[in-house]
XYZ file of C-alpha atoms in Angstrom:
422
model
C 98.246 103.807 136.818
C 96.858 106.853 135.015
C 100.351 107.764 133.864
C 100.455 104.488 131.915
C 97.744 105.753 129.544
C 99.634 106.447 126.323
C 98.535 108.958 123.651
C 100.624 107.036 121.086
C 98.627 103.881 121.768
C 95.388 105.860 121.514
C 96.577 107.087 118.107
C 97.515 103.593 116.947
C 94.091 102.223 117.907
C 92.227 104.951 116.040
C 94.443 104.673 112.956
C 93.917 100.906 112.854
C 90.142 101.288 113.141
C 90.107 103.819 110.311
C 92.141 101.419 108.137
C 89.124 99.091 107.882
C 87.529 101.601 105.502
C 84.013 101.384 106.861
C 82.737 99.893 110.097
C 79.078 100.341 109.267
C 77.041 97.746 111.162
C 75.623 96.571 107.820
C 79.054 96.157 106.211
C 80.964 92.961 105.457
C 81.503 90.657 108.440
C 83.811 88.111 106.823
C 86.316 90.172 104.835
C 89.624 90.053 106.776
C 90.654 93.630 105.978
C 87.545 95.747 105.371
C 84.276 96.187 107.201
C 82.918 95.763 110.693
C 83.822 92.079 110.869
C 87.522 92.794 110.400
C 87.332 95.530 113.042
C 85.537 93.210 115.456
C 88.150 90.493 115.071
C 91.055 92.903 115.530
C 89.552 94.494 118.670
C 88.852 91.054 120.175
C 92.391 89.911 119.432
C 93.865 93.007 121.068
C 91.654 92.629 124.141
C 92.679 88.981 124.512
C 96.293 90.109 124.365
C 95.644 92.588 127.188
C 93.972 89.839 129.234
C 97.098 87.696 129.074
C 98.827 90.192 131.360
C 96.059 90.015 133.987
C 97.095 86.755 135.648
C 93.680 85.291 134.949
C 91.699 88.225 136.335
C 90.415 89.433 132.936
C 88.300 87.445 130.469
C 87.239 88.455 126.947
C 84.049 87.442 125.152
C 82.358 88.405 121.886
C 78.635 88.084 122.610
C 76.510 88.258 119.460
C 72.922 87.968 118.340
C 71.003 88.243 115.091
C 68.969 91.423 114.850
C 65.993 90.956 112.565
C 64.760 93.705 110.242
C 64.032 96.807 112.311
C 64.574 100.553 112.254
C 68.024 101.117 110.729
C 68.431 97.370 110.040
C 66.922 96.512 106.614
C 67.932 92.835 106.705
C 68.822 90.382 109.471
C 72.263 91.367 110.784
C 74.658 89.950 113.352
C 75.382 92.435 116.135
C 78.609 91.659 118.013
C 80.069 93.325 121.083
C 83.561 92.826 122.478
C 83.556 92.643 126.285
C 86.636 92.470 128.519
C 85.726 91.796 132.145
C 88.153 92.496 134.996
C 86.682 90.510 137.872
C 86.426 92.203 141.249
C 88.434 90.630 144.052
C 85.951 90.971 146.921
C 82.652 92.240 145.486
C 82.494 90.806 141.944
C 78.715 91.099 141.645
C 78.933 94.899 141.744
C 79.729 96.077 138.215
C 80.908 99.271 136.505
C 81.024 99.624 132.710
C 83.043 101.818 130.353
C 82.058 101.718 126.695
C 82.569 103.095 123.194
C 81.001 101.997 119.899
C 83.104 100.637 117.065
C 80.585 100.944 114.245
C 80.774 104.004 111.991
C 78.702 105.796 109.371
C 78.953 108.427 106.652
C 76.272 110.803 105.362
C 73.881 107.902 104.713
C 73.481 105.561 107.667
C 72.468 102.770 105.260
C 75.566 103.193 103.060
C 77.762 100.266 104.045
C 79.931 100.352 100.900
C 81.704 103.716 100.881
C 84.309 104.781 103.418
C 83.180 105.814 106.893
C 86.439 106.435 108.805
C 84.821 107.073 112.190
C 88.028 108.362 113.784
C 86.336 110.562 116.375
C 82.871 108.964 116.187
C 83.660 106.681 117.755
C 87.198 105.423 117.322
C 88.075 107.810 120.125
C 85.663 106.126 122.542
C 86.824 102.648 121.544
C 90.379 103.773 122.255
C 89.357 104.796 125.793
C 87.884 101.359 126.545
C 90.819 99.502 125.001
C 93.560 101.555 126.590
C 91.948 101.336 130.024
C 91.583 97.564 129.610
C 95.300 97.319 128.787
C 96.411 99.455 131.716
C 94.131 97.922 134.340
C 94.892 94.359 133.221
C 98.538 95.034 134.117
C 97.795 96.684 137.470
C 99.403 95.082 140.492
C 96.152 95.355 142.457
C 92.680 94.104 141.618
C 89.606 96.286 141.991
C 87.154 95.271 144.712
C 84.244 95.414 142.249
C 84.118 94.236 138.636
C 84.969 96.555 135.735
C 83.639 95.830 132.239
C 85.480 97.353 129.255
C 82.969 97.214 126.410
C 83.157 97.962 122.700
C 79.713 97.762 121.123
C 78.193 97.752 117.623
C 74.927 99.012 116.158
C 75.005 102.424 117.826
C 74.467 104.406 114.641
C 71.546 102.184 113.619
C 69.788 102.538 116.963
C 71.852 101.593 120.046
C 71.433 97.871 119.331
C 74.723 96.618 120.756
C 74.476 98.587 124.008
C 70.862 97.499 124.498
C 72.025 93.891 124.104
C 74.854 94.428 126.601
C 72.624 96.135 129.182
C 70.032 93.357 128.931
C 72.730 90.697 129.291
C 74.033 92.328 132.458
C 70.530 92.749 133.852
C 69.811 89.046 133.320
C 73.206 87.726 134.438
C 72.874 85.796 137.697
C 76.480 86.671 138.570
C 75.697 90.400 138.450
C 74.097 91.798 141.593
C 74.016 95.419 140.499
C 75.356 97.633 137.709
C 76.124 100.780 139.690
C 77.574 102.919 136.909
C 78.190 103.122 133.176
C 80.508 105.624 131.460
C 79.858 106.098 127.742
C 82.603 107.707 125.647
C 81.293 108.893 122.293
C 83.111 111.593 120.303
C 85.929 112.318 122.768
C 88.850 112.710 120.368
C 89.062 116.371 119.379
C 89.576 119.596 121.303
C 89.034 121.883 118.295
C 85.743 123.611 117.435
C 84.447 124.339 113.943
C 85.727 127.929 114.243
C 89.252 126.721 115.005
C 89.191 127.587 118.709
C 90.496 124.939 121.094
C 89.397 123.743 124.520
C 91.877 120.987 125.354
C 91.331 120.684 129.115
C 87.544 120.340 129.414
C 85.208 117.442 128.716
C 81.413 117.525 128.757
C 79.507 114.899 130.725
C 75.792 114.583 129.993
C 73.777 113.483 133.019
C 70.133 112.352 132.944
C 67.646 113.749 135.447
C 64.452 111.781 136.160
C 65.152 108.102 135.342
C 63.190 106.847 132.319
C 62.273 103.746 134.333
C 60.552 105.700 137.117
C 56.816 105.112 137.485
C 54.486 108.064 137.890
C 54.316 107.448 141.642
C 58.121 107.353 141.833
C 58.361 110.612 139.905
C 55.872 112.224 142.269
C 57.850 110.952 145.269
C 60.969 112.654 143.858
C 59.100 115.874 143.154
C 57.590 115.894 146.641
C 61.032 116.050 148.280
C 62.783 118.134 145.607
C 64.891 115.209 144.445
C 64.643 115.812 140.704
C 68.367 116.547 140.546
C 69.405 113.751 142.885
C 68.759 110.740 140.707
C 71.253 107.843 140.605
C 72.701 109.186 137.340
C 73.171 112.666 138.833
C 74.884 111.196 141.894
C 77.171 109.181 139.598
C 77.877 112.363 137.642
C 78.760 114.329 140.766
C 81.133 111.558 141.815
C 82.832 111.403 138.402
C 83.194 115.190 138.200
C 84.780 115.323 141.657
C 87.165 112.419 141.087
C 87.982 113.184 137.443
C 88.741 116.903 137.664
C 92.248 117.305 139.053
C 95.902 117.990 138.282
C 96.589 114.326 137.466
C 93.988 114.102 134.704
C 94.628 117.773 133.839
C 90.954 118.027 132.929
C 87.787 119.677 134.174
C 84.571 117.683 133.852
C 81.668 119.926 132.871
C 78.367 118.433 133.997
C 75.487 119.093 131.609
C 72.124 118.345 133.185
C 70.325 116.676 130.285
C 70.427 113.147 128.825
C 72.350 114.135 125.676
C 72.764 116.859 123.068
C 69.741 117.997 121.083
C 68.817 115.627 118.217
C 71.422 113.071 119.366
C 71.638 109.980 121.534
C 74.189 107.471 122.758
C 74.743 104.072 124.309
C 74.334 105.354 127.861
C 70.624 105.641 127.104
C 70.386 101.847 126.809
C 71.678 101.522 130.368
C 69.410 104.249 131.689
C 66.441 102.463 130.095
C 67.441 99.328 132.002
C 67.512 101.184 135.302
C 71.302 101.601 135.561
C 73.023 104.937 136.338
C 74.900 106.123 133.234
C 76.585 109.241 131.851
C 77.993 110.259 128.484
C 81.281 112.009 127.736
C 81.561 114.158 124.590
C 84.188 116.709 123.579
C 83.364 120.336 124.522
C 82.893 121.746 121.002
C 81.862 119.484 118.132
C 82.660 120.035 114.469
C 79.699 118.653 112.553
C 81.616 118.670 109.274
C 83.598 115.820 110.816
C 80.636 113.698 111.923
C 78.268 111.565 109.836
C 79.752 112.949 106.619
C 81.035 111.479 103.373
C 84.744 112.135 102.923
C 84.901 115.017 100.442
C 86.125 118.585 99.911
C 83.561 121.331 99.303
C 84.728 124.883 98.586
C 88.069 124.075 100.146
C 86.523 122.615 103.298
C 87.403 119.032 104.222
C 84.451 116.928 105.324
C 84.643 113.518 106.955
C 85.612 111.949 110.266
C 89.346 111.689 109.591
C 92.300 110.880 111.835
C 93.940 114.203 111.022
C 91.293 116.006 113.096
C 91.957 114.011 116.280
C 93.888 115.278 119.288
C 95.446 112.181 120.861
C 96.743 113.990 123.938
C 93.205 115.228 124.625
C 91.814 111.732 124.032
C 94.327 110.339 126.534
C 93.291 112.906 129.144
C 89.669 111.833 128.683
C 90.807 108.245 129.237
C 92.484 109.339 132.475
C 89.231 110.947 133.657
C 87.437 107.656 132.993
C 90.217 105.646 134.605
C 90.258 107.770 137.758
C 86.488 107.461 138.115
C 86.318 103.728 137.387
C 89.109 102.814 139.781
C 87.661 104.966 142.572
C 84.198 103.500 142.024
C 85.450 99.931 141.970
C 87.694 100.314 145.032
C 85.070 102.070 147.152
C 82.136 100.365 148.830
C 78.911 100.283 146.847
C 76.397 103.120 146.930
C 74.245 102.799 150.080
C 70.803 101.236 149.690
C 67.492 101.998 151.348
C 68.382 105.565 152.301
C 65.450 107.286 153.997
C 64.681 110.443 155.958
C 62.357 110.527 158.948
C 59.380 112.895 158.653
C 57.267 111.401 161.430
C 57.491 114.525 163.602
C 58.171 118.208 163.057
C 61.736 118.995 164.085
C 64.619 121.182 163.033
C 66.968 118.201 163.174
C 67.165 115.547 160.438
C 67.370 111.798 160.966
C 68.533 109.599 158.103
C 68.745 105.824 157.931
C 70.101 103.287 155.468
C 70.599 99.558 155.022
C 73.647 97.727 156.290
C 76.125 96.890 153.533
C 75.970 93.102 153.426
C 78.020 92.627 150.245
C 81.316 92.055 152.007
C 83.072 94.100 149.339
C 84.687 97.472 149.710
C 85.381 96.976 153.456
C 82.981 99.615 154.811
C 84.607 101.548 157.635
C 81.785 104.035 158.113
C 79.382 106.450 156.500
C 79.141 110.154 155.807
C 76.067 112.326 155.511
C 76.722 114.862 152.783
C 74.693 117.990 152.236
C 74.466 121.100 150.122
C 72.215 124.148 149.815
C 69.320 123.255 147.535
C 70.387 125.752 144.870
C 73.903 124.328 144.424
C 74.768 121.448 142.062
C 77.450 119.611 144.100
C 77.916 118.445 147.680
C 79.534 121.133 149.812
C 79.782 119.476 153.254
C 80.365 116.000 154.690
C 79.615 114.828 158.226
C 81.271 111.551 159.372
C 78.746 109.536 161.419
C 80.584 106.245 161.986
C 79.746 102.677 161.019
C 76.050 102.942 161.828
C 72.775 102.684 159.909
C 71.070 105.764 161.353
C 72.203 109.230 162.353
C 70.706 112.565 163.302
C 72.300 115.843 162.224
C 71.592 119.359 163.468
C 70.340 120.645 160.145
C 66.800 121.136 158.917
C 65.774 118.880 156.032
C 63.630 121.773 154.828
C 66.668 123.881 153.996
C 69.257 121.562 152.423
C 69.632 118.450 150.286
C 71.103 115.373 151.955
C 72.866 112.245 150.756
C 74.569 109.270 152.370
C 77.814 107.727 151.145
C 79.888 104.806 152.324
C 83.576 105.138 153.253
C 85.917 102.187 152.788
C 88.743 101.209 155.078
C 91.009 102.188 152.177
C 89.638 105.746 152.252
C 87.653 105.487 149.016
C 84.132 106.928 149.137
C 81.099 105.755 147.211
C 78.712 107.961 145.284
C 76.009 109.375 147.533
C 72.430 108.152 147.673
C 69.536 110.566 148.117
C 67.016 109.893 150.911
C 63.314 109.405 150.320
C 60.604 109.766 152.957
C 60.680 106.827 155.346
C 57.656 104.630 154.770
């Protein structure tokens, strides 16, 4: 499946998006050739075309709302997302999201008249969502869980489209749980501002303490040293493990912070709604090619132009996302109710978790994973069978534990960190 991801199609998507001149959220929504409305209609049409190959498994919607005057929105403006949903075959209420934003900006975020090509920011991320939707719609197998391929608006004005999408998913009675969101924003260039290249690495920004945690929940994490074992960090570890290999030809570099300094992205909307989310961004940004009017100054070209994109790199990023999404959606869900017994002093460790009652993912058993507390990734896995409690001959004082589910198909879920059993 990953081999079907085509750099030429990535290029065609980005070039078409740039052809709309500007995609500023405040720009024209009815002109057929220029502005965000024209871009919206083209993306929706393409997604519907992809869905035709899915044998009814994929549906496409364009959910919209009117955003009243607010920060970055001087007058009431329609915010429209394009959402392609590939329904899970056995566990459709468990959802994973991949997203990019199709709005663009130049030096002035309120300038909706002049060109804002937005090739890298974020035509590159839109291309990831669209190309993955095309490839997975044609797949001969369905995922066990549901995958949402989203293209959202209003990011540059203040994450409006992604906030709308996250709230819709949270309130959707058909959605049991959003267990992961992958945000692709500025993933189209491998070249730094000094001309050096890094074509085989991608940064992934991973939040620590969830913004939805209460003070008591934060203290519970701190008490057991779980600050780096939040749902987003566990999602990040999973993505880095699955996405870094010879097939993707990429290495995922985990960065333990929500985002770059002075910047933000659509993953934050999902984190604020209590969903695990991470953000991909190219390893070395060129700020002359972001949020800039198209111009030449002292021989230096400014502006977010197609000529600065690396479509092979962009395709490799799409493969990282595709590998992670497919593995997530084919595996059982992340275990719930994971706890560690501290009722007595012992050098053994007893962990427990809830039975997977979803019926999706075909749980064959569970593994207790562990690592030394000073290492960032899991280093060991202990199969314990299809049970809901197990004791291992390791002291909980010395290592960090997690529990992950193993499907009958061999796919493993992200791990869940144990809290003190109440």
